[in-house]
Amino acid sequence: MKVLLLAVVVLFSFSGCSQDKKVNNLDGKKLLEQKCTKCHNIDLPPKTFTNEKAPAMMAVAFHVVHFIKTEDESQRIPKAIAFVKDYVINPSASKSFCDKASLKTYGIMPSQKGKVTQDELQAIGEYMFSHFTEKNLNEAQLLENKLNAMPKGERLSLQNGCLSCHKINKKIVGPAFRDIAKRKGNSLAVLMHSIENGSKKKYATSKGAVMPAFKKLNDADVKTIAQWILSLNKSQKDKK
Ligand code: HEC
Ligand code: HEC
C-alpha cells in the first residue's frame, strides 16, 4: 500500500512539473506549423528561397535573439519571446529587426490578431528559440554534408532504415552487405527482387531472421541501392 501511495505522489509531482514547463501543454512546434508556415519557411536550414512571402523562421529567430537589447544575458530569451508575442499582434516597421530592403520586398507582416493567442505565442516563442539555434543549425549542416558525401545507394539505405539490420562489413541482424555482394548467383535482379519481396532462409548466418519486403520503395531507388550493394564487392577487390 505504501508503495502504491508513493507511486501516486511521484506521478502527480511529475505531471505538475511538465505542466510548468509547457504553457497549458501547448505544442509550440505544431502551433508554429499551423499558424506561421503560410508565410515563413521553417526548415532548418531553409532549403529554398524562391516564392518567399516572408523571411525564413530561422532568420527571424536569429535576428530577434541577436538584436534584442538586454543588459542581463539571462533575460535574452524571455525578452525575445516577449518581442514575438508583441510583434505578431502589433507589427510595425519601427519595431522590425528586418533591414530596410527586406521590409520593402516583403512588406510589413500583417497582424495575426485573432488568429493566435498569447499563450500559443508563448509556446511558439519557446520552441523558436530552442530549435532555431546555431548549434542545431551546425548539426543539421554536418549531417547534410555527411549525407551528400555518401554514394546515393548508401544514403537511401540509411534513410530507409536498412542500416539498422545491415552493416557494410559486419553481420548484425542481416548479413553484411559485402557478403551479400560476394554471394554466388547474386545479380542485380536477384537483389532487387529480395529488397522488394523480402528473403528468408537463404543465409545460414541469419539464424531464422527474415528480410522484410520493402514494397513502398520505388524501382529506381531499389535499383540504386542494389547497384551500390553489388559495388561493395568490387570496391574491396580494387582496394587489394
Ligand atoms: C501572412 C504572412 C505571415 C504570417 C501568417 C506570419 N508572418 Fe511573421 N512576418 C511576415 C513578414 C512579411 C515579415 C517580414 C516583415 C516584417 O518584419 O514585418 C514577418 C516578420 C516576422 C517577425 C519579425 C522579424 C524581424 O526580424 O524583426 C516575427 C517575430 C514574425 N514574423 C513571427 C511570426 C510568427 C511567430 C508567426 C506565426 C504565429 C508569423 N510570423 C506569421 C509575414 C507573416
Ligand atoms: C529487420 C531487419 C532488416 C531490415 C530492416 C533490412 N534487412 Fe535486408 N536482410 C535481413 C535479413 C535477416 C536478411 C537475410 C535473409 C535470408 O537469410 O534470406 C537480409 C537480406 C538482404 C539481402 C540479400 C537478399 C538475397 O537475395 O541475397 C539484401 C540485398 C538486403 N537484405 C537488402 C536490404 C535493404 C536494401 C534494406 C532496406 C531497404 C534492408 N535489407 C533492410 C534483415 C533486414
Coordinates of C-alpha atoms in Angstrom, one line a residue, residues 103-238:
L103 CA 11.0 45.2 -45.4
K104 CA 10.4 46.7 -48.8
T105 CA 10.4 43.4 -50.6
Y106 CA 8.2 41.6 -48.1
G107 CA 6.1 44.4 -46.8
I108 CA 5.3 44.6 -43.0
M109 CA 3.9 41.4 -41.6
P110 CA 0.1 41.5 -41.4
S111 CA -1.1 41.4 -37.8
Q112 CA -2.2 38.0 -36.7
K113 CA -4.6 39.4 -34.1
G114 CA -7.5 36.9 -33.5
K115 CA -5.6 34.1 -35.2
V116 CA -3.2 33.2 -32.4
T117 CA -3.4 33.7 -28.6
Q118 CA -0.8 35.0 -26.2
D119 CA -0.4 31.5 -24.6
E120 CA 0.1 30.0 -28.1
L121 CA 2.6 32.6 -28.9
Q122 CA 4.5 31.9 -25.7
A123 CA 4.7 28.2 -26.7
I124 CA 5.7 29.2 -30.3
G125 CA 8.4 31.5 -28.9
E126 CA 9.8 28.9 -26.6
Y127 CA 10.0 26.5 -29.4
M128 CA 11.6 29.0 -31.8
F129 CA 14.4 30.0 -29.5
S130 CA 15.3 26.4 -28.5
H131 CA 15.0 25.0 -32.0
F132 CA 16.5 27.6 -34.3
T133 CA 19.9 27.8 -32.7
E134 CA 23.4 28.0 -34.1
K135 CA 24.1 24.7 -32.5
N136 CA 21.2 22.9 -34.2
L137 CA 22.0 24.6 -37.5
N138 CA 25.6 23.4 -37.3
E139 CA 24.4 19.8 -36.5
A140 CA 21.9 19.9 -39.4
Q141 CA 24.6 21.1 -41.8
L142 CA 27.1 18.5 -40.7
L143 CA 24.5 15.8 -41.2
E144 CA 23.6 17.1 -44.6
N145 CA 27.3 17.2 -45.6
K146 CA 27.7 13.7 -44.4
L147 CA 24.7 12.5 -46.4
N148 CA 25.8 14.4 -49.5
A149 CA 29.3 12.8 -49.4
M150 CA 27.8 9.3 -49.3
P151 CA 27.1 7.3 -52.5
K152 CA 23.4 7.7 -53.3
G153 CA 22.7 4.0 -52.6
E154 CA 24.2 4.2 -49.1
R155 CA 22.2 7.4 -48.4
L156 CA 19.0 5.6 -49.4
S157 CA 19.9 2.7 -47.2
L158 CA 20.4 5.0 -44.3
Q159 CA 17.2 6.9 -45.0
N160 CA 15.1 3.7 -45.3
G161 CA 16.3 2.0 -42.2
C162 CA 18.3 -0.7 -43.9
L163 CA 21.3 0.1 -41.8
S164 CA 19.6 -0.9 -38.6
C165 CA 19.8 -4.5 -39.7
H166 CA 22.8 -4.4 -42.1
K167 CA 26.3 -3.1 -41.9
I168 CA 28.7 -2.9 -44.8
N169 CA 31.4 -5.2 -43.4
K170 CA 29.8 -6.9 -40.4
K171 CA 26.8 -9.2 -39.9
I172 CA 24.3 -7.8 -37.4
V173 CA 20.7 -9.0 -37.9
G174 CA 21.1 -9.3 -41.6
P175 CA 24.2 -10.4 -43.5
A176 CA 27.0 -7.8 -44.2
F177 CA 26.2 -6.0 -47.4
R178 CA 29.7 -7.0 -48.6
D179 CA 28.9 -10.7 -48.0
I180 CA 25.6 -10.3 -49.9
A181 CA 27.5 -8.8 -52.8
K182 CA 30.0 -11.7 -52.8
R183 CA 27.5 -14.5 -52.7
K184 CA 27.5 -16.6 -55.8
G185 CA 24.5 -16.1 -58.1
N186 CA 23.5 -12.7 -56.6
S187 CA 22.8 -10.5 -59.5
L188 CA 21.2 -7.1 -59.7
A189 CA 17.8 -8.7 -60.5
V190 CA 18.1 -11.1 -57.5
L191 CA 18.9 -8.4 -55.1
M192 CA 16.2 -6.1 -56.4
H193 CA 13.7 -9.0 -56.0
S194 CA 14.8 -9.6 -52.4
I195 CA 14.6 -6.0 -51.4
E196 CA 11.1 -5.6 -52.9
N197 CA 9.7 -9.0 -51.7
G198 CA 11.8 -9.9 -48.7
S199 CA 14.0 -13.0 -48.2
K200 CA 14.3 -15.8 -45.7
K201 CA 16.3 -19.0 -45.1
K202 CA 18.8 -18.0 -47.8
Y203 CA 21.7 -17.3 -45.4
A204 CA 22.6 -19.8 -42.6
T205 CA 24.0 -16.9 -40.6
S206 CA 20.6 -15.2 -40.3
K207 CA 19.5 -17.9 -37.8
G208 CA 15.9 -17.6 -38.8
A209 CA 15.8 -13.7 -39.0
V210 CA 13.9 -12.7 -42.2
M211 CA 14.4 -9.8 -44.6
P212 CA 11.1 -7.8 -44.7
A213 CA 9.6 -6.8 -48.0
F214 CA 10.1 -3.1 -49.0
K215 CA 7.1 -2.6 -51.2
K216 CA 7.0 1.1 -50.8
L217 CA 10.4 1.8 -52.3
N218 CA 10.2 2.8 -56.0
D219 CA 12.0 0.8 -58.6
A220 CA 14.7 3.4 -59.3
D221 CA 15.7 3.6 -55.6
V222 CA 15.7 -0.2 -55.3
K223 CA 18.0 -0.4 -58.3
T224 CA 20.3 2.3 -57.0
I225 CA 20.6 0.5 -53.6
A226 CA 21.1 -2.9 -55.2
Q227 CA 23.8 -1.5 -57.5
W228 CA 25.5 0.1 -54.6
I229 CA 25.5 -3.2 -52.6
L230 CA 27.0 -5.1 -55.5
S231 CA 29.6 -2.4 -56.0
L232 CA 30.9 -3.1 -52.5
N233 CA 32.3 -6.4 -53.8
K234 CA 34.2 -4.6 -56.5
S235 CA 35.5 -1.8 -54.3
Q236 CA 37.0 -4.3 -52.0
K237 CA 38.8 -6.0 -54.8
D238 CA 40.0 -2.6 -56.1

